[in-house]
Coordinates of C-alpha atoms in Angstrom, one line a residue:
M1 CA 83.0 -20.6 63.2
E2 CA 82.4 -21.6 59.6
K3 CA 85.5 -21.5 57.4
P4 CA 85.5 -21.2 53.6
T5 CA 85.6 -24.5 51.8
E6 CA 89.1 -25.4 50.7
D7 CA 88.7 -28.3 48.3
K8 CA 91.9 -29.2 46.6
R9 CA 91.9 -29.8 42.8
K10 CA 94.0 -31.6 40.3
A11 CA 97.0 -30.1 38.7
G12 CA 96.5 -28.4 35.3
G13 CA 95.6 -25.0 33.8
F14 CA 93.6 -22.4 35.5
A15 CA 89.8 -22.6 35.1
F16 CA 89.9 -19.4 33.1
G17 CA 91.6 -21.2 30.3
V18 CA 95.0 -19.8 31.3
P19 CA 97.9 -22.2 31.7
A20 CA 99.2 -22.1 35.3
P21 CA 102.7 -20.6 35.4
S22 CA 105.0 -23.2 36.9
A23 CA 106.4 -20.8 39.4
F24 CA 103.1 -20.5 41.1
G25 CA 102.0 -24.2 41.4
A26 CA 99.1 -26.1 39.9
G27 CA 95.6 -24.9 39.3
P28 CA 92.3 -26.8 38.6
S29 CA 91.7 -29.4 35.9
A30 CA 92.8 -28.3 32.4
S31 CA 89.5 -29.4 31.1
A32 CA 87.6 -26.8 33.1
K33 CA 85.8 -24.2 31.0
P34 CA 86.5 -20.4 31.3
A35 CA 84.0 -18.7 33.6
F36 CA 84.1 -15.7 31.3
N37 CA 84.7 -14.7 27.7
V38 CA 87.9 -12.7 27.9
F39 CA 89.3 -9.7 25.9
G40 CA 92.3 -11.4 24.2
S41 CA 94.9 -13.5 25.8
T42 CA 98.6 -14.2 26.1
T43 CA 100.4 -17.5 26.5
E44 CA 100.1 -17.2 30.2
S45 CA 97.2 -15.0 31.1
S46 CA 94.0 -13.4 29.8
S47 CA 91.8 -10.5 30.9
L48 CA 89.5 -11.5 33.8
V49 CA 85.7 -11.0 33.9
A50 CA 85.1 -9.2 30.7
E51 CA 81.3 -9.7 30.8
A52 CA 81.0 -8.0 34.2
S53 CA 81.6 -4.7 32.4
S54 CA 78.4 -5.0 30.4
T55 CA 76.3 -3.9 33.3
E56 CA 78.6 -1.0 34.0
K57 CA 77.7 0.7 30.7
K58 CA 74.3 1.5 32.1
D59 CA 73.4 4.7 33.8
N60 CA 74.5 5.0 37.4
N61 CA 70.9 5.4 38.5
H62 CA 69.5 2.8 40.8
A63 CA 69.5 -0.5 38.9
F64 CA 66.0 -1.5 40.0
A65 CA 63.0 -0.6 42.2
F66 CA 60.8 -2.5 44.5
P67 CA 57.3 -1.1 44.0
G68 CA 54.7 -2.2 46.5
V69 CA 57.3 -4.0 48.7
Q70 CA 57.2 -3.5 52.4
S71 CA 60.8 -2.8 53.3
N72 CA 60.7 -3.1 57.1
V73 CA 60.5 -6.2 59.2
V74 CA 59.1 -6.4 62.7
S75 CA 62.5 -6.7 64.4
Q76 CA 66.2 -6.4 63.5
W77 CA 67.6 -9.5 61.9
R78 CA 71.0 -8.6 63.2
D79 CA 71.8 -7.0 66.5
M80 CA 73.6 -3.7 66.4
E81 CA 74.0 -0.7 68.8
W82 CA 73.7 2.7 67.1
T83 CA 75.3 4.8 69.7
E84 CA 78.3 7.1 70.1
E85 CA 79.6 4.6 72.7
K86 CA 79.5 1.8 70.1
K87 CA 81.4 3.9 67.6
T88 CA 84.0 4.8 70.1
S89 CA 84.4 1.2 71.1
L90 CA 84.8 0.0 67.5
R91 CA 87.2 2.8 66.7
K92 CA 89.3 1.9 69.7
T93 CA 89.3 -1.8 68.8
I94 CA 90.5 -1.1 65.2
S95 CA 93.0 1.5 66.3
S96 CA 94.6 -0.8 68.8
Y97 CA 94.6 -3.9 66.5
V98 CA 97.9 -5.8 66.4
P99 CA 98.3 -8.9 64.2
R100 CA 98.7 -12.1 66.3
T101 CA 102.2 -12.9 65.1
A102 CA 105.6 -11.3 65.6
D103 CA 106.3 -11.7 61.9
V104 CA 103.7 -9.1 60.8
N105 CA 103.4 -5.4 61.8
Q106 CA 100.3 -4.7 59.8
A107 CA 97.7 -7.0 58.4
Q108 CA 97.0 -6.6 54.6
V109 CA 93.4 -7.0 53.3
L110 CA 92.8 -7.1 49.6
L111 CA 89.5 -5.7 48.3
L112 CA 88.3 -7.5 45.2
G113 CA 85.2 -6.9 43.1
P114 CA 83.7 -5.8 39.8
V115 CA 84.3 -2.3 38.4
G116 CA 82.1 0.2 40.2
S117 CA 81.4 -2.0 43.2
G118 CA 82.6 0.6 45.7
K119 CA 86.1 -0.7 46.7
S120 CA 87.8 2.7 46.6
S121 CA 84.8 4.4 48.1
F122 CA 84.8 2.0 51.1
I123 CA 88.5 2.8 51.8
S124 CA 87.9 6.5 51.6
S125 CA 84.8 6.2 53.8
V126 CA 86.7 4.3 56.5
Q127 CA 89.5 6.8 56.4
S128 CA 86.9 9.6 56.7
V129 CA 85.6 8.1 60.0
F130 CA 89.1 8.2 61.5
N131 CA 89.9 11.6 60.0
G132 CA 86.8 13.1 61.6
R133 CA 85.6 14.5 58.2
V134 CA 84.6 13.2 54.8
S135 CA 87.6 12.9 52.6
N136 CA 88.6 11.0 49.4
R137 CA 92.2 9.9 49.8
A138 CA 91.5 6.8 47.7
M139 CA 90.7 8.2 44.3
V140 CA 87.1 7.3 43.2
G141 CA 85.8 7.2 39.7
S142 CA 82.3 7.0 38.2
S143 CA 83.0 5.7 34.6
S144 CA 82.3 2.3 33.2
T145 CA 86.0 1.4 33.3
S146 CA 88.1 0.9 36.4
F147 CA 89.5 4.1 37.8
T148 CA 92.1 2.2 39.9
K149 CA 94.7 1.0 37.5
K150 CA 97.4 -0.3 39.9
L151 CA 97.9 -2.0 43.2
Q152 CA 97.6 0.6 46.0
S153 CA 97.9 0.1 49.7
F154 CA 96.3 2.5 52.2
N155 CA 97.2 2.7 55.9
I156 CA 94.3 3.3 58.2
H157 CA 95.4 5.9 60.6
G158 CA 94.1 6.4 64.1
Q159 CA 92.0 9.4 65.2
N160 CA 93.2 12.8 64.0
G161 CA 96.1 11.4 61.9
E162 CA 97.7 9.4 64.7
D163 CA 100.1 6.6 63.9
P164 CA 98.8 4.0 61.4
T165 CA 96.7 1.2 62.8
G166 CA 97.6 -2.5 62.3
L167 CA 95.5 -2.6 59.2
I168 CA 96.3 -1.9 55.5
L169 CA 93.5 -1.9 52.9
C170 CA 94.8 -2.8 49.4
D171 CA 92.9 -1.6 46.3
M172 CA 93.4 -2.9 42.8
M173 CA 91.8 -2.7 39.4
G174 CA 88.2 -3.8 39.2
L175 CA 87.2 -7.1 37.6
G176 CA 85.9 -6.6 34.1
G177 CA 87.1 -3.1 33.1
G178 CA 85.6 -3.3 29.6
E179 CA 89.0 -2.6 28.0
M180 CA 92.2 -4.4 27.1
T181 CA 93.6 -3.9 30.6
G182 CA 92.7 -5.7 33.8
P183 CA 93.8 -8.2 36.4
T184 CA 94.1 -11.9 35.5
L185 CA 93.7 -14.8 37.8
H186 CA 97.4 -15.3 37.8
D187 CA 98.0 -11.6 38.8
I188 CA 95.4 -11.8 41.6
L189 CA 97.0 -14.9 43.1
S190 CA 100.4 -13.3 42.7
I191 CA 99.2 -10.4 44.8
I192 CA 97.9 -12.7 47.5
K193 CA 101.1 -14.6 47.6
G194 CA 103.1 -11.4 48.1
H195 CA 105.0 -11.3 44.8
V196 CA 103.4 -8.1 43.4
P197 CA 105.1 -4.7 44.2
E198 CA 103.2 -1.7 45.4
G199 CA 102.2 0.5 42.5
H200 CA 102.3 -2.3 39.9
K201 CA 100.1 -1.4 36.9
F202 CA 98.1 -4.3 35.5
S203 CA 98.0 -5.3 31.9
P204 CA 96.8 -8.5 30.3
D205 CA 99.7 -8.7 27.9
Q206 CA 102.2 -8.2 30.7
P207 CA 101.4 -10.7 33.5
V208 CA 103.4 -10.6 36.7
R209 CA 106.6 -12.5 36.2
S210 CA 109.9 -12.9 38.1
E211 CA 111.2 -10.3 35.6
T212 CA 108.6 -7.7 36.6
A213 CA 110.1 -4.6 38.1
G214 CA 110.0 -4.8 41.9
Y215 CA 108.9 -8.5 41.8
V216 CA 109.2 -10.0 45.3
K217 CA 110.9 -13.4 44.7
R218 CA 110.8 -14.6 48.3
P219 CA 107.8 -12.9 50.0
T220 CA 107.6 -12.9 53.8
L221 CA 104.3 -13.2 55.7
Q222 CA 104.3 -9.4 55.8
N223 CA 104.3 -9.2 52.0
K224 CA 101.3 -11.5 51.7
I225 CA 97.6 -10.8 51.8
H226 CA 96.0 -12.0 55.0
C227 CA 92.3 -11.7 54.1
V228 CA 90.3 -11.0 51.0
A229 CA 87.1 -8.9 51.1
F230 CA 84.9 -9.4 48.0
V231 CA 82.9 -6.3 47.2
V232 CA 79.6 -6.3 45.3
D233 CA 77.1 -3.6 44.6
A234 CA 73.7 -4.2 46.1
S235 CA 72.0 -2.3 43.3
K236 CA 73.6 -4.5 40.6
V237 CA 73.4 -8.0 42.2
L238 CA 70.3 -8.8 40.1
T239 CA 71.9 -7.6 36.8
Y240 CA 75.4 -9.0 37.2
P241 CA 76.0 -11.7 34.5
K242 CA 75.5 -15.3 35.6
S243 CA 79.1 -16.1 34.7
L244 CA 80.3 -13.8 37.5
S245 CA 79.1 -16.3 40.1
A246 CA 81.3 -19.0 38.5
T247 CA 84.2 -16.6 38.5
F248 CA 83.8 -15.7 42.1
Q249 CA 83.6 -19.4 43.0
Q250 CA 86.9 -20.2 41.1
L251 CA 88.6 -17.2 42.8
R252 CA 87.4 -18.4 46.2
E253 CA 88.6 -21.9 45.6
H254 CA 92.1 -20.8 44.6
I255 CA 92.3 -18.3 47.4
S256 CA 91.1 -20.9 50.0
D257 CA 93.9 -23.2 48.8
L258 CA 96.3 -20.5 49.8
G259 CA 94.9 -20.6 53.4
V260 CA 93.4 -17.1 53.1
H261 CA 89.9 -16.4 54.6
Q262 CA 87.4 -14.4 52.7
V263 CA 84.5 -12.1 53.7
A264 CA 82.3 -9.8 51.6
L265 CA 80.9 -6.3 51.6
L266 CA 77.5 -5.5 50.1
T267 CA 77.9 -1.8 49.1
H268 CA 75.3 0.8 48.1
V269 CA 72.6 -0.7 50.2
D270 CA 71.2 2.9 50.5
H271 CA 70.5 2.7 46.7
I272 CA 68.0 -0.1 47.2
C273 CA 66.3 0.9 50.4
S274 CA 65.0 4.5 50.9
E275 CA 64.8 4.0 54.7
T276 CA 68.5 3.1 54.9
D277 CA 69.3 5.9 52.6
K278 CA 67.8 8.3 55.1
D279 CA 69.0 6.5 58.2
A280 CA 71.7 3.8 58.2
S281 CA 70.4 2.3 61.4
Q282 CA 67.5 0.9 59.4
V283 CA 69.8 -1.5 57.5
Y284 CA 69.0 -4.5 59.7
K285 CA 65.3 -3.8 59.7
S286 CA 65.1 -3.8 55.9
R287 CA 63.4 -6.7 54.2
I288 CA 64.8 -5.6 50.9
I289 CA 68.4 -5.6 52.1
K290 CA 68.0 -8.9 53.9
D291 CA 66.7 -10.4 50.7
M292 CA 69.6 -8.9 48.7
M293 CA 72.1 -10.3 51.2
G294 CA 70.8 -13.8 50.3
K295 CA 71.1 -13.1 46.6
A296 CA 74.7 -11.8 47.1
A297 CA 75.5 -14.9 49.2
A298 CA 74.3 -17.1 46.2
L299 CA 76.4 -15.0 43.8
L300 CA 79.5 -15.3 45.9
G301 CA 79.0 -18.9 47.0
M302 CA 79.2 -18.1 50.7
S303 CA 77.0 -17.8 53.8
T304 CA 75.4 -14.5 54.6
S305 CA 77.3 -14.6 57.9
Y306 CA 80.4 -13.6 56.0
I307 CA 78.7 -10.6 54.4
M308 CA 78.4 -7.1 55.8
P309 CA 76.1 -4.4 54.3
V310 CA 77.8 -1.1 53.8
K311 CA 76.8 2.5 53.1
N312 CA 79.7 4.5 51.8
Y313 CA 80.1 8.3 51.9
S314 CA 79.5 9.7 48.4
S315 CA 77.7 13.0 48.2
Q316 CA 77.7 13.7 51.9
L317 CA 79.9 16.5 53.3
D318 CA 79.5 15.6 57.0
L319 CA 79.9 12.4 58.9
D320 CA 76.9 10.5 60.3
L321 CA 77.0 8.5 63.5
N322 CA 75.0 5.5 62.1
T323 CA 76.9 5.4 58.9
D324 CA 80.2 5.4 60.9
V325 CA 79.0 2.5 63.1
L326 CA 78.1 0.5 60.0
L327 CA 81.5 1.1 58.3
L328 CA 83.5 0.4 61.5
S329 CA 81.5 -2.8 62.1
A330 CA 82.5 -4.0 58.6
V331 CA 86.2 -3.3 59.4
D332 CA 85.9 -5.1 62.7
H333 CA 84.3 -8.1 60.8
I334 CA 87.2 -8.1 58.3
L335 CA 89.8 -8.1 61.2
E336 CA 88.0 -11.1 62.8
Y337 CA 88.7 -13.2 59.8
T338 CA 92.2 -11.7 59.3
D339 CA 93.0 -12.9 62.8
L340 CA 91.9 -16.4 61.8
H341 CA 94.7 -16.4 59.2
F342 CA 97.3 -15.6 61.8
Q343 CA 95.9 -18.2 64.1
D344 CA 96.1 -20.8 61.4
N345 CA 99.6 -19.7 60.4
T346 CA 100.8 -19.8 64.0
S347 CA 99.3 -23.3 64.7
H348 CA 100.8 -24.5 61.4
H349 CA 104.3 -23.7 62.6
A350 CA 103.8 -24.4 66.3
G351 CA 104.2 -28.2 65.9
P352 CA 102.0 -30.9 67.5
K353 CA 100.2 -30.1 70.7
I354 CA 101.3 -32.0 73.8
D355 CA 98.4 -33.2 76.1

């Protein structure tokens, strides 16, 4: 299985033009240029991905159309079963998931993406599948600025409110909030390393430090993030600023250096394909979505094999079997790469093998 590239870089300041705090190790070359213009700065951090907010100021209507394009292909380009049995199997697999290490009770997955990409909606949609009804436990906004202001963790409970599964989905402020608040590269890496407390509110002029209230000085494996899921909006892939790709690449390089695997969710696929909007089982027959998967892969700098298309619940009041299967398949995909982290961690501490 292909793993994200983990090229090591020379010591120096972060590529966003932010000096690397000594407590968190070295970043890339100090000569690297910022991937984005930022809203102000401090001596240690600056607001991340300001330009990404420019596309958020547009109306929330579909970003583009595909007149005259035949959306269906002859056969599915990914195999998927759209049955009640498949849904039950996926739900059982996720409900019974246990991290492959005695040091961790629940795996923590961080959702990371631009404002409005659908991070909170994905969490609410997954929770809806397990609750048996559409609900919005993760607060979802629709403005051009990030509705989520702080680090929040959501337990995914089993069917009908049973005990929490072995998975926690972590939500945080979107990249490029269009205001003087937002996560910095330093803050994002601090979250992944396990230093940032639950409920921490992000601010560019108050980066995470050892003096931050609730700061975890000696994080355990349980405190850390075990997988990162990048989230991008299918209806905005073509209108995201070019600099966003460089930002994603820099984030991925730093995250890979921490030994954390990354996947991606392509949300709002129903906004670019009318057939999928009507029936989620058409997602892997859509030529439009297949093409957009390739463009999202180029944006993120990763293979399409890491990316899962997703249709979140938004205006619907009732659950739909095919939408449920698509959402649960995405969670199962995330857990696959989360397990790789625990396998790598276990082998790292297990010592040399004896033939």
